GROMACS .gro file of C-alpha atoms in nm:
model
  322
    1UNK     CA    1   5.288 -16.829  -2.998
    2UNK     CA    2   5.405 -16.460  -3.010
    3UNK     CA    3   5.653 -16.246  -2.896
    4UNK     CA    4   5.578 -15.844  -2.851
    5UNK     CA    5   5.830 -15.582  -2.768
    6UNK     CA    6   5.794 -15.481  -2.404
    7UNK     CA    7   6.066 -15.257  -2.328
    8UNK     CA    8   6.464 -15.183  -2.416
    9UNK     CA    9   6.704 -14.984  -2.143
   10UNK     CA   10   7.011 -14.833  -2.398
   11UNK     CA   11   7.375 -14.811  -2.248
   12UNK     CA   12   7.230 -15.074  -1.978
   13UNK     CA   13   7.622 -15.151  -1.931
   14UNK     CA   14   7.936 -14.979  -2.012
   15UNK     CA   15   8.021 -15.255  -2.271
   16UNK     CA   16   7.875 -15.573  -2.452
   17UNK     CA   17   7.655 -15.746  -2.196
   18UNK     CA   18   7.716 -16.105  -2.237
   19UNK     CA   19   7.502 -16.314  -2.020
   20UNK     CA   20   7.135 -16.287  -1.884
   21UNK     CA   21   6.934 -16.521  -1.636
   22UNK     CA   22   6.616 -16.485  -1.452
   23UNK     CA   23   6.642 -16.538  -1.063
   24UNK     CA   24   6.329 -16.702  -0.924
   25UNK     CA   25   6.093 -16.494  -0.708
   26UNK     CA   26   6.102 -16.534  -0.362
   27UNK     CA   27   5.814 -16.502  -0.086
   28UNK     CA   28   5.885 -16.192  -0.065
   29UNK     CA   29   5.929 -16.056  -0.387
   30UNK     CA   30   5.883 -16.136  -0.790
   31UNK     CA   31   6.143 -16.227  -1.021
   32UNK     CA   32   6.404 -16.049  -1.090
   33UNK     CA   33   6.675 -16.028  -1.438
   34UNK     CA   34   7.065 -16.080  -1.384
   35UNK     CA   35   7.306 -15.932  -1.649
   36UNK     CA   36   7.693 -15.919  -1.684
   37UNK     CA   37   7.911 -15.726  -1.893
   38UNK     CA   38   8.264 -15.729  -2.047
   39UNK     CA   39   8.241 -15.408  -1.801
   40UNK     CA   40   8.353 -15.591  -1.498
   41UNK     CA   41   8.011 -15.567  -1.411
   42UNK     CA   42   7.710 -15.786  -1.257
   43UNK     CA   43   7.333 -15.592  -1.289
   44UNK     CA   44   6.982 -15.717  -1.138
   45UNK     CA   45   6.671 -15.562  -1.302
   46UNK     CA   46   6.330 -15.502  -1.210
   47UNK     CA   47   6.131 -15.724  -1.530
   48UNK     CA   48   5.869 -15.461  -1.527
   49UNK     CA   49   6.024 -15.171  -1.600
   50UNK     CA   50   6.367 -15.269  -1.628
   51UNK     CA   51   6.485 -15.033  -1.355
   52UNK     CA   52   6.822 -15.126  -1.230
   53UNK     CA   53   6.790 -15.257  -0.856
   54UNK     CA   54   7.170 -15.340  -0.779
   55UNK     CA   55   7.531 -15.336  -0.938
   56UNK     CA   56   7.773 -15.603  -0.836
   57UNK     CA   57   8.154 -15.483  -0.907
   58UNK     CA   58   8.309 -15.767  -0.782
   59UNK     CA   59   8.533 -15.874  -1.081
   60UNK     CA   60   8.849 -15.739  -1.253
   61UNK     CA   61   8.773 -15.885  -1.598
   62UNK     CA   62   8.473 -15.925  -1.817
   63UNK     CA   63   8.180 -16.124  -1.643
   64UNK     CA   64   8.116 -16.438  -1.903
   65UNK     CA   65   7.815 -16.631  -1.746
   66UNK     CA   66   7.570 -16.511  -1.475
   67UNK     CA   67   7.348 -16.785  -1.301
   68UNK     CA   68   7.030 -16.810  -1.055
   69UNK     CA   69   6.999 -17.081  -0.800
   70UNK     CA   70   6.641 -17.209  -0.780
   71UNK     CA   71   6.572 -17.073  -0.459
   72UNK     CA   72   6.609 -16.728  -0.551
   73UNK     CA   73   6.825 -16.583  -0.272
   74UNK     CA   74   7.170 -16.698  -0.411
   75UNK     CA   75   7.306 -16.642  -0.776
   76UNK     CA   76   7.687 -16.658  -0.954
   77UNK     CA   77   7.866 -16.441  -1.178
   78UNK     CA   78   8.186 -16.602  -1.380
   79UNK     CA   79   8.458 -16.371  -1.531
   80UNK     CA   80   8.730 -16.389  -1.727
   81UNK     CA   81   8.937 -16.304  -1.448
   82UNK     CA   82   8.920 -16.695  -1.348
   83UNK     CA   83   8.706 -16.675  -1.041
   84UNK     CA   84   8.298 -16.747  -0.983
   85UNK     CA   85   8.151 -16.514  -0.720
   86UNK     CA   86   7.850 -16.659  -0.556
   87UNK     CA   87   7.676 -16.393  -0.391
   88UNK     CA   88   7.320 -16.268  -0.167
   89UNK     CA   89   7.061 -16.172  -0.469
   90UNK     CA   90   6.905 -15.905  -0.169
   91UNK     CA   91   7.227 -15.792   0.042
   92UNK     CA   92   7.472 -15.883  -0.212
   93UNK     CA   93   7.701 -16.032   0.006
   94UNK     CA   94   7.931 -16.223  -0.070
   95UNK     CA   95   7.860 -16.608  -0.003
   96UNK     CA   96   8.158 -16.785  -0.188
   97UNK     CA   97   8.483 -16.716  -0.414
   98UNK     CA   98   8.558 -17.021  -0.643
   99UNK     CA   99   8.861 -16.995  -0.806
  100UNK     CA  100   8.980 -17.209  -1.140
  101UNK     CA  101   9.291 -17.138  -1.379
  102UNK     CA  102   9.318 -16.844  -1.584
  103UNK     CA  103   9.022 -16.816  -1.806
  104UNK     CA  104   8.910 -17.166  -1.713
  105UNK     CA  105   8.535 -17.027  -1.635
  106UNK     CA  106   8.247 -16.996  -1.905
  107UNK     CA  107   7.903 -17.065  -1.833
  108UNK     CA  108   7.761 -17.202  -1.561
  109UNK     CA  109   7.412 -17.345  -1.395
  110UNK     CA  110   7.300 -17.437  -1.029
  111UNK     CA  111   7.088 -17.828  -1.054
  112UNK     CA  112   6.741 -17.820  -1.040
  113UNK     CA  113   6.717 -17.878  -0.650
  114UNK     CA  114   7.009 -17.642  -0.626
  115UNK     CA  115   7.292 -17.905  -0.469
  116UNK     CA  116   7.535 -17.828  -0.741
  117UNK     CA  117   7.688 -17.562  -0.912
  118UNK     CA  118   7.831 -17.682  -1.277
  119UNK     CA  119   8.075 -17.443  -1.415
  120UNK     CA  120   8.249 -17.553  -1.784
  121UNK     CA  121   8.588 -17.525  -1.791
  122UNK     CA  122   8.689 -17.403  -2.088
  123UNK     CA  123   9.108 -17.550  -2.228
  124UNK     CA  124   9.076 -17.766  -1.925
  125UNK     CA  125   8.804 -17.987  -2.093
  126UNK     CA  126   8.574 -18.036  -1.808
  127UNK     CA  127   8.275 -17.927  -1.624
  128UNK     CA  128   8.377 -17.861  -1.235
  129UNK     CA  129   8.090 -17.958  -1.010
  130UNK     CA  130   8.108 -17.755  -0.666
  131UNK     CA  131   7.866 -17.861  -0.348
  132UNK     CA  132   7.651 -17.503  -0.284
  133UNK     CA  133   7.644 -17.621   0.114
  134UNK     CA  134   8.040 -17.625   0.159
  135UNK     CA  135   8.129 -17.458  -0.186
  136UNK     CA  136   8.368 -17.735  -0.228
  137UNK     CA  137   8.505 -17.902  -0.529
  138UNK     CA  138   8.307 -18.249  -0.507
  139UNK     CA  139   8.379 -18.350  -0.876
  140UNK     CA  140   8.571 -18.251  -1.209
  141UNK     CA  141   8.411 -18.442  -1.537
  142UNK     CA  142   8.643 -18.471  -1.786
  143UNK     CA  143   8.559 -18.482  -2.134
  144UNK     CA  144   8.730 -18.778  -2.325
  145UNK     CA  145   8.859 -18.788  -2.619
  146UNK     CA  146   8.771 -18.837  -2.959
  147UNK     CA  147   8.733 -19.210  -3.037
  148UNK     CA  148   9.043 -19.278  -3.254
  149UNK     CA  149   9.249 -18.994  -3.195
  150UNK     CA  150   9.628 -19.027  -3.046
  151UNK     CA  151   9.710 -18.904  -2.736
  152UNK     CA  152   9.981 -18.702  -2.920
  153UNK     CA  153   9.651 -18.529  -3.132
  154UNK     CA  154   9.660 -18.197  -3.046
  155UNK     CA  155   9.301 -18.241  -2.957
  156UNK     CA  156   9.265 -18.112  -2.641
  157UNK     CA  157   9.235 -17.740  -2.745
  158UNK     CA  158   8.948 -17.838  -2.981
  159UNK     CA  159   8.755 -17.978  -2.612
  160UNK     CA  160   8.742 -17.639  -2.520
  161UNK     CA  161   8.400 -17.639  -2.316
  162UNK     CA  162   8.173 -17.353  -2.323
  163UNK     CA  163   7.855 -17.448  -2.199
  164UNK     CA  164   7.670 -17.667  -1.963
  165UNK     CA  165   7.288 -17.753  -1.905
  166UNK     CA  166   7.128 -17.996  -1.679
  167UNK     CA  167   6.829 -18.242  -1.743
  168UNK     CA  168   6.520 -18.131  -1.583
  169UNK     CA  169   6.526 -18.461  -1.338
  170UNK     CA  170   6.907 -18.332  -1.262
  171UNK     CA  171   7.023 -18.671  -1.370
  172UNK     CA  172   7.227 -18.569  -1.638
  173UNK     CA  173   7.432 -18.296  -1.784
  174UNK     CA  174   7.529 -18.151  -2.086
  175UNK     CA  175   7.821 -17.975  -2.271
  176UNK     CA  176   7.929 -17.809  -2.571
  177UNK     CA  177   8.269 -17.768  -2.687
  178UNK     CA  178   8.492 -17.606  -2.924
  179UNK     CA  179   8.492 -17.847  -3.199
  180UNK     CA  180   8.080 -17.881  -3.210
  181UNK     CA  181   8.033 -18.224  -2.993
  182UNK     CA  182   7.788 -18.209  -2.723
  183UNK     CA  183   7.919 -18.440  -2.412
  184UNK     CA  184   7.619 -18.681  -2.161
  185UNK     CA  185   7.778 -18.699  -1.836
  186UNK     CA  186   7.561 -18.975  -1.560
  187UNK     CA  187   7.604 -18.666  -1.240
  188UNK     CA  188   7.533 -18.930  -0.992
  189UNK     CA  189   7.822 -19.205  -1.079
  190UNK     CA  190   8.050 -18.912  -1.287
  191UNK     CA  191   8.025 -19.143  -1.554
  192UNK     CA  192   8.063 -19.018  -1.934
  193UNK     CA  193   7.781 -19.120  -2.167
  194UNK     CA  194   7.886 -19.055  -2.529
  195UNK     CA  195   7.820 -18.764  -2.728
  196UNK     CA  196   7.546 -18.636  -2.958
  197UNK     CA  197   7.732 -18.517  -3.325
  198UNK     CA  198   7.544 -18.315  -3.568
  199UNK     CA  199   7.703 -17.972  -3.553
  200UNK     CA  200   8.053 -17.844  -3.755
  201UNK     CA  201   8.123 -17.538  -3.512
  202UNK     CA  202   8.066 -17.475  -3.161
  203UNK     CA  203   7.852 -17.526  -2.958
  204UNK     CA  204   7.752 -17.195  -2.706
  205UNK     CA  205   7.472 -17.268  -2.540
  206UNK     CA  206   7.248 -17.587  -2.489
  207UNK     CA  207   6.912 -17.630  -2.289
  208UNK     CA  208   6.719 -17.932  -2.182
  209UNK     CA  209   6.339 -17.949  -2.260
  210UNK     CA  210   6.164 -17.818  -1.918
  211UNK     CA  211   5.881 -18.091  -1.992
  212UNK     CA  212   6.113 -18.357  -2.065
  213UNK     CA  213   6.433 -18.479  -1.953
  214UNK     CA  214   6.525 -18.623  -2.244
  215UNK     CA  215   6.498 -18.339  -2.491
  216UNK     CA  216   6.801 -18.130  -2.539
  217UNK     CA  217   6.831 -17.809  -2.765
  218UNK     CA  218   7.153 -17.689  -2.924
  219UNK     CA  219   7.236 -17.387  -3.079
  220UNK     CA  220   7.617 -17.362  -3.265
  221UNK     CA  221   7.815 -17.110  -3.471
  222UNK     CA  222   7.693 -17.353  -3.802
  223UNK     CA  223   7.385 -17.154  -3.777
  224UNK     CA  224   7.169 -17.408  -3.655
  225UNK     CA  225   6.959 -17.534  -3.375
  226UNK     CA  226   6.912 -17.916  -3.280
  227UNK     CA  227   6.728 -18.103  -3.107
  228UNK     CA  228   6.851 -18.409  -2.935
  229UNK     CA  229   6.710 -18.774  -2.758
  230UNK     CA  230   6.989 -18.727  -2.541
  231UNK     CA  231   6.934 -19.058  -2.368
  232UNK     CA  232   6.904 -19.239  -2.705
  233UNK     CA  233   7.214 -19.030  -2.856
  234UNK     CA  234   6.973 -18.997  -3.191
  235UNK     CA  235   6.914 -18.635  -3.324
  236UNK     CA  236   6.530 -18.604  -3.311
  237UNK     CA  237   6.543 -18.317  -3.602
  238UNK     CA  238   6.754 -17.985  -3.643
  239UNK     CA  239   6.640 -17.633  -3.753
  240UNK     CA  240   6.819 -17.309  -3.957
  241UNK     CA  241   6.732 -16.968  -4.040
  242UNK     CA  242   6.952 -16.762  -3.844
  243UNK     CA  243   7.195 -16.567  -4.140
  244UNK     CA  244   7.547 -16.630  -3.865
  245UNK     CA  245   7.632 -16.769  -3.557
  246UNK     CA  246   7.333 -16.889  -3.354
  247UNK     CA  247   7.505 -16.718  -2.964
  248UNK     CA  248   7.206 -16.835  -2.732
  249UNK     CA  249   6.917 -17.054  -2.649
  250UNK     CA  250   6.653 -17.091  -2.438
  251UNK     CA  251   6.314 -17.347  -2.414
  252UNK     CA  252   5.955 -17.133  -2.309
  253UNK     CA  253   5.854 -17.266  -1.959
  254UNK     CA  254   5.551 -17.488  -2.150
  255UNK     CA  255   5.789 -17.637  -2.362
  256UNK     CA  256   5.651 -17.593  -2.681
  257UNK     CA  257   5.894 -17.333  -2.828
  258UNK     CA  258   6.237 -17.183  -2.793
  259UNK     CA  259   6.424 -16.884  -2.879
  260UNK     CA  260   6.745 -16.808  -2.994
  261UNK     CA  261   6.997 -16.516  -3.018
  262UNK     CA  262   7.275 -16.527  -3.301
  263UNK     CA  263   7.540 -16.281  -3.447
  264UNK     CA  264   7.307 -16.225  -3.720
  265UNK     CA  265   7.159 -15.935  -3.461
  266UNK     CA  266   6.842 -16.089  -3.436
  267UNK     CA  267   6.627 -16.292  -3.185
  268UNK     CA  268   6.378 -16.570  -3.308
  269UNK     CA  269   6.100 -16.753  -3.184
  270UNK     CA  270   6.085 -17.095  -3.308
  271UNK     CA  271   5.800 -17.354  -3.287
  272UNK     CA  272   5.914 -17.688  -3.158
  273UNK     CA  273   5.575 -17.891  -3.346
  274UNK     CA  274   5.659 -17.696  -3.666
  275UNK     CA  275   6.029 -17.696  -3.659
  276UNK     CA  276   6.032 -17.347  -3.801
  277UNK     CA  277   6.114 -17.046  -3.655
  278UNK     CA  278   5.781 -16.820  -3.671
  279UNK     CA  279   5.891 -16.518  -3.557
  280UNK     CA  280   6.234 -16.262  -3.603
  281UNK     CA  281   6.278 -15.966  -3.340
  282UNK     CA  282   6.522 -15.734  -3.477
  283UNK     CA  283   6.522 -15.489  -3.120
  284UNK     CA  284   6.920 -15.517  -3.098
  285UNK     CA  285   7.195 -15.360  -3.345
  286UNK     CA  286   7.444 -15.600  -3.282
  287UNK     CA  287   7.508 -16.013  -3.199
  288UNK     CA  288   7.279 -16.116  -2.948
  289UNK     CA  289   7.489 -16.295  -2.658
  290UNK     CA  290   7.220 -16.421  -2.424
  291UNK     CA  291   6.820 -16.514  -2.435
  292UNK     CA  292   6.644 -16.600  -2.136
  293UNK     CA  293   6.279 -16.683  -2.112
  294UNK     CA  294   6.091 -16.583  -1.706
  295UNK     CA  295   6.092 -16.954  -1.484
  296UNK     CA  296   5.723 -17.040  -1.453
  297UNK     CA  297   5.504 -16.979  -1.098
  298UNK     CA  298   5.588 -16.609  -1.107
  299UNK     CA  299   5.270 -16.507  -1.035
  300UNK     CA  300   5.347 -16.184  -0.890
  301UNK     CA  301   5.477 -15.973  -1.160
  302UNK     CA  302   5.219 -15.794  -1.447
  303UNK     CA  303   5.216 -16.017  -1.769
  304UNK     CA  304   5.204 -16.373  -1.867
  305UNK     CA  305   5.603 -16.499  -2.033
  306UNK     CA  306   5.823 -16.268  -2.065
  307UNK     CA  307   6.212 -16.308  -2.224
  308UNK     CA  308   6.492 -16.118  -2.184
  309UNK     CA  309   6.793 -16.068  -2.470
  310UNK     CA  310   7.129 -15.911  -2.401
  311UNK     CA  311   7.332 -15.796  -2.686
  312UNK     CA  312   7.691 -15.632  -2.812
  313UNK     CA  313   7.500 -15.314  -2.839
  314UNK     CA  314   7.498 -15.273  -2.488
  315UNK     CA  315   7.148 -15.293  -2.448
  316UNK     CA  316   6.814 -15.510  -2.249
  317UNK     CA  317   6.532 -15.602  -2.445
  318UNK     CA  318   6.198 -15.711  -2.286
  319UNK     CA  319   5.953 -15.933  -2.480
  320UNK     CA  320   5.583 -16.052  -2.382
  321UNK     CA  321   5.594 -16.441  -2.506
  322UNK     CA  322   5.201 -16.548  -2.524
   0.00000   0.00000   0.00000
């Protein structure tokens, strides 16, 4: 497995661009890359040539978490000005305003059949389901406690929830918090699990195995990556090399690898068989906020995998992954 340097577009935003997802190609056209920015800012992208195809200037504060529904038609941009804007990918109209308290919004992802929209909600301590058919509130999953602690503990702050991932038979979800625990939530009876331990700081951004639904990846500001049975609650095995704060994850469509961004300014490619990362992309000149690898059965656009990294520096890089 390799990655090769495709492409970077400088100054692609006015600030640090924070979040990048691919939105599925449609019947009508291929797929296409979402970015936001601390600029207020949401950006779609031709993958080919990175030429900018639409700005979304919907928000008053910086955009945190962009996400693509599976259809391709619909995505979601979250900001630090509390709301999520769902919005037309081709019109950009927009479809739906969700609003939570003040900087109660972080990342976000639509289900795998694109029924839900799970949004984490930050010094609330849960992940707020919404329907994408009414765009109503159909569930809030709290996180509990930690087992022992007082309900005076000032605890709660340490729950802060940053990021949420879904199982690739949309049974279950994920979280990372503040304080490094990763939360199981049963979606269908809203029913916490328990949570997989193993990191010390927290946990950004988490991604289930899109081969198996019982594989999770974790990435946390302890530098390392794990990998979870997150039925079983067992840590499978865990892997380090970034030099700071590992930012981002994301699994290759075949499953075999993933890659990860980190403060450290790099991107790596790590092999899930050898548990080693086997490549180190140094394209960006600052922390690397967001990796995202193309969905598979885009058929229509030149090249086999691609990913995508979004960085402090303000810039897009394009990868070939082969």
């Amino acid at each position: 497995m390799k990655l090769a340097g495709v492409k970077s577009v400088e100054r692609a935003h006015e600030e640090s661009v924070w979040t990048v997802a691919w939105i599925p190609p449609t019947d009508s056209r291929s797929a296409l890359i979402l970015t936001g920015s601390l600029d207020e800012t949401v950006k779609i992208w031709r993958p080919d040539e990175l030429d900018p195809v639409g700005t979304n200037t919907g928000h008053c504060l910086g955009v945190v978490s962009v996400a693509a529904h599976p259809s391709g038609s619909l995505a979601a941009s979250a900001s630090l000005d509390s709301f999520v804007r769902v919005f037309d990918v081709d019109s950009n109209a927009t479809i739906a305003t969700l609003e939570a308290p003040p900087s109660e919004v972080w990342q976000m992802q639509f289900n795998p059949k694109g029924t839900i929209l799970a949004v984490a909600g930050g010094g609330s301590a849960s992940v707020k389901l919404w329907d994408t058919a009414t765009w109503q509130l159909i569930d809030t999953l709290a996180i509990p406690r930690p087992e022992g602690s007082k309900p005076s503990d000032k605890t709660g702050s340490k729950k802060f929830v940053l990021s949420v991932a879904w199982s690739l038979d949309g049974r279950r979800l994920a979280c990372g918090s503040m304080d490094g625990t990763v939360s199981v939530f049963d979606v269908a009876r809203a029913k916490f699990l328990h949570h997989l331990e193993g990191h010390s700081m927290p946990v950004r951004s988490l991604v289930f195995s899109p081969v198996d639904a019982r594989v999770l990846f974790t990435a946390s500001d302890d530098t390392h990556v794990m990998l979870h049975d997150a039925e079983g609650r067992s840590p499978i095995g865990a892997m380090s090399g970034h030099a700071s704060w590992v930012l981002s994850i994301d699994a290759s469509p075949d499953g075999t690898a993933v890659a990860t961004g980190s403060s450290d300014r790099t991107v790596k490619l790590w092999d899930l068989n050898m548990r080693a990362a086997v490549q180190t992309m140094s394209s960006h000149s600052d922390q690397v906020w967001g990796v995202a690898f193309r969905p598979s059965g885009d058929t229509s656009s030149r090249g086999g995998g691609r990913l995508a990294s979004v960085s402090d520096d303000r810039n897009i890089s394009l990868y070939n992954y082969s």
